[in-house]
Coordinates of C-alpha atoms in Angstrom, one line a residue:
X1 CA 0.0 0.0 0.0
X2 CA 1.6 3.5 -0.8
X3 CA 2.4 5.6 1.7
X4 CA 1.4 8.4 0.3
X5 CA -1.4 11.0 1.7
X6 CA -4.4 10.2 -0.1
X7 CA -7.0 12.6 -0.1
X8 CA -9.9 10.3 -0.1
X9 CA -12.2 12.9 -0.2
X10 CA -11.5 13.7 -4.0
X11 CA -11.8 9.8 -4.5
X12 CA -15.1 8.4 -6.3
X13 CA -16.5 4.8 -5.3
X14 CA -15.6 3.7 -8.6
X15 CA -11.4 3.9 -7.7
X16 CA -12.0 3.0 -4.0
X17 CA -13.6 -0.1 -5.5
X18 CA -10.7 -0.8 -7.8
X19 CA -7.8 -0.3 -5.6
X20 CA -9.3 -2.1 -2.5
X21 CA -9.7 -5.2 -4.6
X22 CA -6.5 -4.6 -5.9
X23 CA -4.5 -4.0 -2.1
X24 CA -3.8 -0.7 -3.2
X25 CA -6.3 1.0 -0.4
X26 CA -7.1 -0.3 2.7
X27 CA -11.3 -0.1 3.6
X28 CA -10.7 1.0 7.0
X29 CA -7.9 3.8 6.4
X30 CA -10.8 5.0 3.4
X31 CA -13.7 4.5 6.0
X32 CA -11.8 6.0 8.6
X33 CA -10.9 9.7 6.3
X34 CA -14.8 9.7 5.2
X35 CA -15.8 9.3 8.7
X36 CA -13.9 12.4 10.1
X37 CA -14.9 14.6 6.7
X38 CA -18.7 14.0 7.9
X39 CA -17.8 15.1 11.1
X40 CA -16.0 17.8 9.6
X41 CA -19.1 19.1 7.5
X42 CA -21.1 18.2 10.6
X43 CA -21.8 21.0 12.7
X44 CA -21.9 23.4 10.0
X45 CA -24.2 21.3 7.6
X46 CA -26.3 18.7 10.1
X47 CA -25.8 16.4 6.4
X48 CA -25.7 13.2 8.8
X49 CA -29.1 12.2 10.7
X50 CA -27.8 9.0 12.0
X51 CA -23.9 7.9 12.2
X52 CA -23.0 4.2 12.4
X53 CA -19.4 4.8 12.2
X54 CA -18.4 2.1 14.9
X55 CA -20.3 -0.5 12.9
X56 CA -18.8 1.1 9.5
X57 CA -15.2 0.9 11.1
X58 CA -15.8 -2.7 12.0
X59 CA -17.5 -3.7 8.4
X60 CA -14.6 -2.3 6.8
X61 CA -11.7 -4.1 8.9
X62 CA -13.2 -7.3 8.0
X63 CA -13.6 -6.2 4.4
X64 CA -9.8 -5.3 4.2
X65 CA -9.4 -9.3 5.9
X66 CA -11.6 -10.4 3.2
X67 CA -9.3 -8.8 0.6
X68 CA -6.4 -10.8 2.0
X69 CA -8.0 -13.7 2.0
X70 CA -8.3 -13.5 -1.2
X71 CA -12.1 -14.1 -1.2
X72 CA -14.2 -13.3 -4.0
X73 CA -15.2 -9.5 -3.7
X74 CA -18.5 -7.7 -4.8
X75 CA -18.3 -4.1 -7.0
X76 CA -18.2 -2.4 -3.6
X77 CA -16.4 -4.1 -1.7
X78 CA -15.3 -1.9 1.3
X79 CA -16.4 1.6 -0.2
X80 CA -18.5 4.1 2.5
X81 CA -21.6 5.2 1.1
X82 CA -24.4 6.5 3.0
X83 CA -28.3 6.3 2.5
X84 CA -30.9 8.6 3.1
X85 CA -32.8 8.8 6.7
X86 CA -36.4 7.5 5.2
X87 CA -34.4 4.0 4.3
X88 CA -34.2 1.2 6.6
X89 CA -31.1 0.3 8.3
X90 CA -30.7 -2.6 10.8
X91 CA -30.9 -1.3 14.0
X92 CA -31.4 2.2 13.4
X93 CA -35.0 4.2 13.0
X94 CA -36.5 5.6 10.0
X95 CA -38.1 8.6 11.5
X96 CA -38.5 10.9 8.1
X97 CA -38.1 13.7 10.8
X98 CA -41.1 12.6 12.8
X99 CA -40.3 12.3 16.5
X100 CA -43.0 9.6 17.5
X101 CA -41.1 7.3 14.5
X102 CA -38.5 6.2 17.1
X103 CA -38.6 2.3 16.5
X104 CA -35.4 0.7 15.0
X105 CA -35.4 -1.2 11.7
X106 CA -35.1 -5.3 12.2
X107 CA -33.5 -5.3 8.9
X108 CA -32.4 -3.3 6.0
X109 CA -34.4 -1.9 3.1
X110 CA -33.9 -4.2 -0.1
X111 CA -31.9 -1.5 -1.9
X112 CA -29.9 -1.4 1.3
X113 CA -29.4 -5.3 1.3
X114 CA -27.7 -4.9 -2.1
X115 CA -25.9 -2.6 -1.7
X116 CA -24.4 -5.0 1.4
X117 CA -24.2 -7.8 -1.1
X118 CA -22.1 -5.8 -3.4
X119 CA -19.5 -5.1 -0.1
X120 CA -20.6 -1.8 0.6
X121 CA -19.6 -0.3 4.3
X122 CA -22.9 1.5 5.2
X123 CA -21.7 4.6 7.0
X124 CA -24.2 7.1 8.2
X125 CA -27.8 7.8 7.1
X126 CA -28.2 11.6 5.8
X127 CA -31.0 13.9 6.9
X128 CA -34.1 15.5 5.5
X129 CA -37.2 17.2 4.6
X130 CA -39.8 15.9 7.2
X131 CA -42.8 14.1 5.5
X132 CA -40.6 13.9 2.4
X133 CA -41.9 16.7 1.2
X134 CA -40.4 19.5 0.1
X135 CA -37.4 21.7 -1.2
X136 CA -35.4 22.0 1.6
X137 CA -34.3 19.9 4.6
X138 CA -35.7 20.6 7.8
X139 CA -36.7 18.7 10.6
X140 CA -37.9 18.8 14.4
X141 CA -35.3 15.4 14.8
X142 CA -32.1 16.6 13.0
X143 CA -32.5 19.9 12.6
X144 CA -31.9 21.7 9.3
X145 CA -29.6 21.2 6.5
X146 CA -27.0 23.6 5.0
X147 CA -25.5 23.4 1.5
X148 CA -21.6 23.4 1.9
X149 CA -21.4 25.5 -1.2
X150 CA -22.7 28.5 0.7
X151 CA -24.3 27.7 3.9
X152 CA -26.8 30.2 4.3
X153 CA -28.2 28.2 1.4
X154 CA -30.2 25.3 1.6
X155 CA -28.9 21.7 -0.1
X156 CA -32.1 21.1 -1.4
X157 CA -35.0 18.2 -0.8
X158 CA -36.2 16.0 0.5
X159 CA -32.5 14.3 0.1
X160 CA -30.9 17.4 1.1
X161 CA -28.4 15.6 3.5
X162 CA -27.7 13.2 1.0
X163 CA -26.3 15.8 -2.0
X164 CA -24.7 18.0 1.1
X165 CA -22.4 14.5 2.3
X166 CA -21.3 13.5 -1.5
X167 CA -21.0 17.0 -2.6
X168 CA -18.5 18.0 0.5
X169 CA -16.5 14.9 -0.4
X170 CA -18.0 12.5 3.0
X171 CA -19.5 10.2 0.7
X172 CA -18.7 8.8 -2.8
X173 CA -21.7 7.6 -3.2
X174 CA -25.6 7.7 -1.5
X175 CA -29.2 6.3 -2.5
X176 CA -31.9 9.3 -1.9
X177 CA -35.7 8.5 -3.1
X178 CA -37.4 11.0 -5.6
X179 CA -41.7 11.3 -5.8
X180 CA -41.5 14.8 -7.2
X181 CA -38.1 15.7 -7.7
X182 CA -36.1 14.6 -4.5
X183 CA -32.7 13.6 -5.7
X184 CA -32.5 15.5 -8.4
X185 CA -33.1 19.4 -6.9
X186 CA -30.1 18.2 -4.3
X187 CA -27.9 17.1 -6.9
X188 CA -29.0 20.6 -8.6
X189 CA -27.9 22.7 -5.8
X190 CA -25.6 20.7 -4.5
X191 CA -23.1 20.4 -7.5
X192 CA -23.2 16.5 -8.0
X193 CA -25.2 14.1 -10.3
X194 CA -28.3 12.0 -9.3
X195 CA -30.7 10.0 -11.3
X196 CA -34.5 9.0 -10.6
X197 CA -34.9 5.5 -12.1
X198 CA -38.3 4.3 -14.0
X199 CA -40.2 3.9 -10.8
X200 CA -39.9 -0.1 -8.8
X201 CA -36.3 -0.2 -11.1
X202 CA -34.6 -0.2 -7.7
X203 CA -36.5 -2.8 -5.5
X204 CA -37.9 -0.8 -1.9
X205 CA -39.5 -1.9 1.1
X206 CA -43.3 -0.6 2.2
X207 CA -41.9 1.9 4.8
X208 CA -42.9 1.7 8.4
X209 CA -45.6 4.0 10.3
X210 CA -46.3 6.7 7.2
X211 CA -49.7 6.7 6.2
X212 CA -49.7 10.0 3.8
X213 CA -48.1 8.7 0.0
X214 CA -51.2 7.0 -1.6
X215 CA -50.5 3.8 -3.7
X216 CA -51.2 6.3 -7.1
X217 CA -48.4 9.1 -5.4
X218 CA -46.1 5.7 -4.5
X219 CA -46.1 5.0 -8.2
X220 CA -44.7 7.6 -8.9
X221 CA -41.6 7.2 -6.1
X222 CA -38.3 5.9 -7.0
X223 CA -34.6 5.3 -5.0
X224 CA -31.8 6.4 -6.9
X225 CA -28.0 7.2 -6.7
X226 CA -26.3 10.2 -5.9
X227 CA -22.7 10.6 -6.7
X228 CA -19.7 13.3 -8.5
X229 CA -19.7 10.9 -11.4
X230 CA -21.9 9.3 -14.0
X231 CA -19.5 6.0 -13.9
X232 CA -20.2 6.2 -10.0
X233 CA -24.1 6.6 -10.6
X234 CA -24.0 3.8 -13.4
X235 CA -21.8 1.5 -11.0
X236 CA -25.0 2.0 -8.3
X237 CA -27.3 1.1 -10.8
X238 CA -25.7 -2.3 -11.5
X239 CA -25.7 -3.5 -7.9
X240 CA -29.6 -2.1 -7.6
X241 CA -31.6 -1.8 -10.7
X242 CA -33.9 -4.8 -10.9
X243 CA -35.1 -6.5 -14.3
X244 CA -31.6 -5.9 -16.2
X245 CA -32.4 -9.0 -18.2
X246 CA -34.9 -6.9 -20.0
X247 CA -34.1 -3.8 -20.1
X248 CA -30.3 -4.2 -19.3
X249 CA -27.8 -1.1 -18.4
X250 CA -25.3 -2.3 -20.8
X251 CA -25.7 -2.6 -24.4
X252 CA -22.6 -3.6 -26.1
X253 CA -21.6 -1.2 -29.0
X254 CA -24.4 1.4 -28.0
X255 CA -22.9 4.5 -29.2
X256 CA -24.0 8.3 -28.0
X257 CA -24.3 9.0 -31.7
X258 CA -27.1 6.8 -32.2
X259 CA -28.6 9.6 -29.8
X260 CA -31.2 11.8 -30.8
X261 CA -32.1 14.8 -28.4
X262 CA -35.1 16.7 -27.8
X263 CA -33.8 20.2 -26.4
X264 CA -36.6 21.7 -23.7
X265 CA -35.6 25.3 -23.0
X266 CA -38.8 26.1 -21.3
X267 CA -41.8 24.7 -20.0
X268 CA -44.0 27.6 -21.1
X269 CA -44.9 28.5 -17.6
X270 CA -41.6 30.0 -16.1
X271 CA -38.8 30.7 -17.1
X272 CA -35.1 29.0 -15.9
X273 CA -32.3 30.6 -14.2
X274 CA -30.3 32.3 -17.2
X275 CA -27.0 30.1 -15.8
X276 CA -29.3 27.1 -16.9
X277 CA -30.3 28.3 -19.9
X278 CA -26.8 29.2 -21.2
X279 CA -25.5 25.7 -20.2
X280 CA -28.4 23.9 -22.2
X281 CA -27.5 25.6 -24.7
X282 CA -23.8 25.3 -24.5
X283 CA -24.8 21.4 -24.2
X284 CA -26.4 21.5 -27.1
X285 CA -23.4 22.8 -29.2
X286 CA -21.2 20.6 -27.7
X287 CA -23.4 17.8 -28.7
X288 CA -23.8 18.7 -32.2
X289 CA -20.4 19.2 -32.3
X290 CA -19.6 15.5 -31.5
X291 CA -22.0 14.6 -34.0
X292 CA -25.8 14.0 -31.8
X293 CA -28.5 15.4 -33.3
X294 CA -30.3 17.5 -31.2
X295 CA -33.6 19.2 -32.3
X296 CA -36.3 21.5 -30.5
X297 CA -39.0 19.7 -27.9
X298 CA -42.2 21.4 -27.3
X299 CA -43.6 19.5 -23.9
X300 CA -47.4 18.4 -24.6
X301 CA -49.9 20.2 -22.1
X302 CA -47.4 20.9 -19.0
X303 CA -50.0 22.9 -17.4
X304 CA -52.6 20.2 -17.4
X305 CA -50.3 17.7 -16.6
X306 CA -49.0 19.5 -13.3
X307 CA -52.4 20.3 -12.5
X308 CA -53.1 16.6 -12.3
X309 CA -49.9 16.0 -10.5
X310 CA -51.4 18.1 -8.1
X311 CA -54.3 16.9 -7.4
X312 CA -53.3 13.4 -7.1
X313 CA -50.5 14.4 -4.6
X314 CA -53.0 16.3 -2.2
X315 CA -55.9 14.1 -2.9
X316 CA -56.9 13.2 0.8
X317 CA -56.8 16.5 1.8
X318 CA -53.4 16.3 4.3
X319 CA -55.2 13.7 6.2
X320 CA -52.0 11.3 5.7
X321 CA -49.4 13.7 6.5
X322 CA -51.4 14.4 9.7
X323 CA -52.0 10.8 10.5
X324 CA -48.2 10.1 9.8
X325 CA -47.3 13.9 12.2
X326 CA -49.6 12.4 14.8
X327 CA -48.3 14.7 17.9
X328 CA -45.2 15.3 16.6
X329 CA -43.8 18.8 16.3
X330 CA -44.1 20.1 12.3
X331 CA -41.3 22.1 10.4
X332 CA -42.9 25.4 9.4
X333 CA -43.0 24.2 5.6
X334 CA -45.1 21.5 6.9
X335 CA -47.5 23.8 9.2
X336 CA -47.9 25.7 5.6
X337 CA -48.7 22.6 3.3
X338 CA -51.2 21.0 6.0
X339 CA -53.2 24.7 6.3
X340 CA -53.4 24.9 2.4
X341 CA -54.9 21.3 1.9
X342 CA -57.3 22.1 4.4
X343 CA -59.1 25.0 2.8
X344 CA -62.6 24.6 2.2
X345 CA -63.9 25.0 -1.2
X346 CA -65.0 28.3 -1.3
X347 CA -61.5 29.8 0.4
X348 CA -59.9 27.7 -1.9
X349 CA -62.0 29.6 -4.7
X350 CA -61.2 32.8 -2.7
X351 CA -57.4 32.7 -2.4
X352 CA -57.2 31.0 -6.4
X353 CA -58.6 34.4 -7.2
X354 CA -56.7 36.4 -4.9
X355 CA -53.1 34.9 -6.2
X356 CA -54.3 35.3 -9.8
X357 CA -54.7 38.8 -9.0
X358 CA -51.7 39.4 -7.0
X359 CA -49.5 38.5 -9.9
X360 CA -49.1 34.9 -8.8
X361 CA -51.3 33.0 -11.6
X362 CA -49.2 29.5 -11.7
X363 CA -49.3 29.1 -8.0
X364 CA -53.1 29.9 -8.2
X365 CA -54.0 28.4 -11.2
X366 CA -51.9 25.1 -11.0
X367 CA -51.3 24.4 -7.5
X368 CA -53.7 25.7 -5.1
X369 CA -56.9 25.5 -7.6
X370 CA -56.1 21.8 -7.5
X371 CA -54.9 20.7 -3.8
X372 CA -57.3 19.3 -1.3
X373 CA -59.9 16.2 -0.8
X374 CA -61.0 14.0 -4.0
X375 CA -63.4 12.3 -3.7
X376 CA -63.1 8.8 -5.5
X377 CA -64.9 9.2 -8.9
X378 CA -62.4 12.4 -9.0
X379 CA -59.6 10.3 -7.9
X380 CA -59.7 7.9 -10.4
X381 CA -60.6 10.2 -13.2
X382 CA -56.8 11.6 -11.9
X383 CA -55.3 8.7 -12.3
X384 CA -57.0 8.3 -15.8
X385 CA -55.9 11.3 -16.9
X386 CA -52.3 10.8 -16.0
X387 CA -52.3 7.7 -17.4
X388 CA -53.4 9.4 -20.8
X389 CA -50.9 12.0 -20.3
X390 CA -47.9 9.3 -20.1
X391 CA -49.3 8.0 -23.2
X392 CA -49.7 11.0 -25.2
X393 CA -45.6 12.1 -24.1
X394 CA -44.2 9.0 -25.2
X395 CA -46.4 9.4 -28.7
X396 CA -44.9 12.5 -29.2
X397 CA -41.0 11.0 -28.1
X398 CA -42.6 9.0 -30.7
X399 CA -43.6 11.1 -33.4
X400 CA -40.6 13.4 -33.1
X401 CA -38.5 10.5 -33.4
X402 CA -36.5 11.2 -29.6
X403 CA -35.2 9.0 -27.6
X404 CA -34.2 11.2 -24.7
X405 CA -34.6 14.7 -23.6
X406 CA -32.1 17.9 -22.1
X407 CA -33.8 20.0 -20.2
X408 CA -33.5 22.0 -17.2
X409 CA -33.5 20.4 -13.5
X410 CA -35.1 23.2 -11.4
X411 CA -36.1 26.9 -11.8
X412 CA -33.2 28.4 -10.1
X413 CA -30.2 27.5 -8.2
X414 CA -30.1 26.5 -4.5
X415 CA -31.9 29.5 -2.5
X416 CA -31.0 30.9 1.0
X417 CA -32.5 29.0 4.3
X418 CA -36.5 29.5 3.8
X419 CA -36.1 31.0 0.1
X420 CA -38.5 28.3 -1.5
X421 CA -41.4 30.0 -0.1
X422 CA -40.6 32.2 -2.3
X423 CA -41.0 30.6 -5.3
X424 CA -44.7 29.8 -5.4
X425 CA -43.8 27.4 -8.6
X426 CA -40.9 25.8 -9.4
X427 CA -42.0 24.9 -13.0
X428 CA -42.7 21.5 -14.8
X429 CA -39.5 20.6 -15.2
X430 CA -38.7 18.4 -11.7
X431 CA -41.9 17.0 -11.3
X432 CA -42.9 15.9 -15.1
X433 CA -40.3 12.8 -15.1
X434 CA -42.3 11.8 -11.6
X435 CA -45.3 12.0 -12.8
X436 CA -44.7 10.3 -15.7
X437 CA -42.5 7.2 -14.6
X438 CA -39.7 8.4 -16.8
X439 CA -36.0 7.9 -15.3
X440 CA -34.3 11.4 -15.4
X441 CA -30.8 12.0 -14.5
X442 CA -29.8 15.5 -13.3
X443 CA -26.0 16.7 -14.2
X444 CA -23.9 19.0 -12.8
X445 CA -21.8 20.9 -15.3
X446 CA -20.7 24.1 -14.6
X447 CA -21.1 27.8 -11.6
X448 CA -23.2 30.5 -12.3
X449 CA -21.4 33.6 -13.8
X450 CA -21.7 37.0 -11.8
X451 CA -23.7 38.5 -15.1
X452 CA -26.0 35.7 -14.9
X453 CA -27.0 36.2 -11.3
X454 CA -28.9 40.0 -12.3
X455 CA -30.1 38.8 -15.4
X456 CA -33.4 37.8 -14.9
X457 CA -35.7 40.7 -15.4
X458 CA -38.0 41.3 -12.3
X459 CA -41.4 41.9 -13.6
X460 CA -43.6 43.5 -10.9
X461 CA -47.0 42.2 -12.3
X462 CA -45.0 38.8 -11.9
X463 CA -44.5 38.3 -8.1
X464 CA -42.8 34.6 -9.1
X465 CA -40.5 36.0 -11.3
X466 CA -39.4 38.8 -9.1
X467 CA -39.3 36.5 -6.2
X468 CA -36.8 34.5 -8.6
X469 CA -34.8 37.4 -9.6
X470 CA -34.4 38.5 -6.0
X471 CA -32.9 35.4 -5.0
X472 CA -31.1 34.8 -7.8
X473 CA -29.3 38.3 -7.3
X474 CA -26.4 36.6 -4.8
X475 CA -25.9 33.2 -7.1
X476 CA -22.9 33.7 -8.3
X477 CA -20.5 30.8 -8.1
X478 CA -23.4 28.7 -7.9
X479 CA -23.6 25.2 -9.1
X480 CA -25.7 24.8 -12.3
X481 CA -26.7 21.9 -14.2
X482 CA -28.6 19.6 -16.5
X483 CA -31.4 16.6 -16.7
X484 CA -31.7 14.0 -19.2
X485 CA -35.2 12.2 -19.6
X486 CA -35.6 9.0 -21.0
X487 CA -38.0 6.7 -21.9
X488 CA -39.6 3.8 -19.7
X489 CA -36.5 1.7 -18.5
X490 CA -34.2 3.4 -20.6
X491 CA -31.9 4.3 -18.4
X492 CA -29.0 3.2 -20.4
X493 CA -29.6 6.0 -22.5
X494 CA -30.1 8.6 -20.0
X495 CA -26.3 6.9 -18.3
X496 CA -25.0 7.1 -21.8
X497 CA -26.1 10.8 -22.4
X498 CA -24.8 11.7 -19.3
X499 CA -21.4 10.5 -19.7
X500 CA -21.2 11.8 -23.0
X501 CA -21.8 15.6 -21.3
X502 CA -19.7 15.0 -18.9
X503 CA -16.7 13.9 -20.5
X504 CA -17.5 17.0 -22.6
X505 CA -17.7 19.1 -19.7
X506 CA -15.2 18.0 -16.9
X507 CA -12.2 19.4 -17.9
X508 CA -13.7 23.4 -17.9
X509 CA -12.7 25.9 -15.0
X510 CA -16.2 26.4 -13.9
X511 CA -17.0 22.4 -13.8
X512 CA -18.0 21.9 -10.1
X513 CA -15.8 20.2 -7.9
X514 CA -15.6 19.8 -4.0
X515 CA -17.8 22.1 -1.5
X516 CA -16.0 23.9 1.1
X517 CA -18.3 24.8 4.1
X518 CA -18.0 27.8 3.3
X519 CA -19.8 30.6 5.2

């Protein structure tokens, strides 16, 4: 072994993999750096809900053995990783930031038991949004998460502890889950990649003592990796993606220029961060510059579509959430969604009205106009309608001859502590894939540019927009990126798009490398 400081921080999953099998690294010394970098990151960030380090320290001392033993090794054999707080561990609780949810796990999660089978040292679980729900990570149990870009920022949600830990360099690899855009608005802010999968493509247990994601809201949940590479993402998805025999990960002699790419620079409802916009764009050259075709995507009927997604979110009225909350204390996000799904009718009609007015027409007219109590004939006809809607996108993938799409991951970069109240929509772009069981990979590429941060004009007959201008005013040096959208089970394609753009992208000045905590 070389005696040489190694800054394992720097280190993806993917090398620690390769040298540990090889004797080059020792598990324990790697386990042992990781270990001190998360609680390095953790007073500043609160990244890590739950640490198991004397069981990780213990895991990877008989992995180094196992090495020397020469026994047959898994992909992971002795690499950290760490898994969100929602997924069951052995002998730890799931609380999703609930305090009553205090009961430990009597074994692991199924994505967690492969990732065991492939050798994997589980380290820590990472902290969240309570409830799941939401773009931030806040909680009554951990407390809230900081982005260790800029921590008065938040990391993102509800995996915001998740992209904070691999993007500050404590984890090369975590799993987070995604129902409306989870992993990929943390790998967004955070500076790292993620990728939803086609939903039940990573096999999940029924979680324990959470009573508010309906079966038609859990069909639209995935798990999913988060990582600073796509060959660290792709290397997840071999140890966890079910049905490979099918729809397999690798296609020998695939080639990115078989690719062709439907470009999405706007939803039609509001407008990205102009960071985001110049990078899809700059994606798009590069692209075509390699030889990909790349041609103009209009999405079909976003607004009716998020309308529906909506609806079929709130459609018991936050009676879930607050059988799941039961007496526990709520984090003010959650006081906010709860009140809103409450409304009656006619202050439902009211406020609709009242936003419309107030310059706020998306939030009125495709979020609160829908949220709230179905009853089941309107229920189902949701659930027909969406199923129509995933129909009608993959007719027009179809008819426009696509195969997978580059688009923007979020409306703007990662906002100060409390800043997503602020943005009363966040657009179509996050929650479409979800709603649509399409896998969706989000890529980090490149920072924001201090002429990008003051170029979105503030309209003030658009409170949204000058909400998004306001914030985006300090978001300079910023991590921006990308997400690829694929079809059904195609996530070979989205993997092989995403390695393409980032072997185009990696060697730039602006790519994003490690956080720093700074303040």
């Amino acid at each position: 072994m070389s005696m040489i400081q190694i800054d394992y921080s720097k280190m993806g999953a993917s090398e620690m993999a390769a040298g540990i099998a090889a004797g080059r690294y020792s598990s324990l010394e790697i386990t042992s750096a990781l270990i001190e970098r998360l609680k390095q990151m953790q007073s500043s960030t609160r990244a890590v809900a739950i640490p198991l380090y004397e069981k990780a320290l213990k895991q990877a001392a008989a992995a180094d053995e196992a090495v020397r033993r020469g026994e047959k090794l898994g992909p992971l054999h002795g690499v950290p990783v760490t898994v969100k707080e929602n997924i069951d561990v052995e002998g730890s609780p799931s609380t999703w930031g609930i305090s009553h949810l205090t009961e430990p796990a009597v074994r692991d999660d199924a994505s967690v038991n492969l990732l065991r089978q492939a050798g994997a040292v589980i380290v820590a679980k990472t902290n969240v949004m309570q409830l799941l729900t939401g773009f931030e990570s806040d909680n009554p149990v951990y407390g809230k998460v900081s982005n260790p870009w800029d921590l008065t920022r938040t990391p993102g949600g509800s995996s915001g502890g998740e992209g904070a830990a691999v993007a500050f360099g404590g984890s090369p690899l975590g799993i987070g889950s995604d129902i409306g855009g989870s992993i990929r608005v943390p790998a967004h802010f955070c500076g790292v990649h993620g990728l939803k999968p086609t939903p039940g493509r990573i096999p999940a247990s029924l979680p324990r003592g959470v009573y508010h994601v309906r079966p038609e809201a859990g069909a639209m949940f995935s798990l999913g990796p988060l990582a600073r590479s796509t060959e660290d993402v792709h290397l997840a998805m071999r140890v966890l993606a079910s049905r490979q025999k099918e729809y397999p990960l690798e296609r020998p002699g695939q080639s990115e220029l078989e690719l062709r790419v439907g470009i999405v620079l706007s939803d039609g409802i509001v407008e990205a961060h102009p960071a985001i916009l110049r990078l899809l764009r700059e994606a798009s050259s590069a692209l075509e510059a390699r030889g990909i075709q790349v041609v103009p995507f209009t999405l079909p009927e976003p607004e009716h579509m998020i309308q529906t997604f909506y609806g079929l979110m709130t459609a018991d009225g936050g009676q879930g959430m607050k059988l799941t909350l039961g007496d526990s204390p709520t984090a003010p996000h959650i006081a906010g969604v709860l009140a809103s799904q409450g409304f009656p009718p006619a202050k439902r009609w009211l406020i609709t009205k009242l936003l419309g007015f107030s310059g706020q027409k998306a939030l009125a007219k495709l979020i609160v106009s829908q949220i709230g109590a179905k009853t089941e004939p309107q229920y189902q006809k949701l659930t027909m309608q969406r199923e129509a809607h995933r129909e009608q996108f993959i007719r027009t993938m179809d008819s426009t001859n696509v195969d997978v799409l580059l688009c923007p991951s979020f409306v703007t970069t990662a906002p100060p502590h409390g800043g997503t109240k602020m943005i009363s929509f966040e657009g179509a772009y996050v929650s479409l894939p979800n709603y649509l069981s399409l896998p969706a990979g989000t890529l980090s590429l490149s920072t924001v540019r201090p002429e990008e941060a003051l170029a979105r004009k503030a309209n003030p007959k658009d409170k949204a927009a000058a909400a998004l201008a306001d914030l985006e005013r300090s978001s300079a040096g910023l991590p921006v990126s990308v997400q690829i959208v694929g079809r059904p089970f195609r996530e070979d394609q989205v993997l092989l798009l995403m390695q393409t753009l980032e072997n185009l992208f990696k060697t730039r000045e602006d790519y994003p490398v490690l956080a720093k905590c700074r303040p």
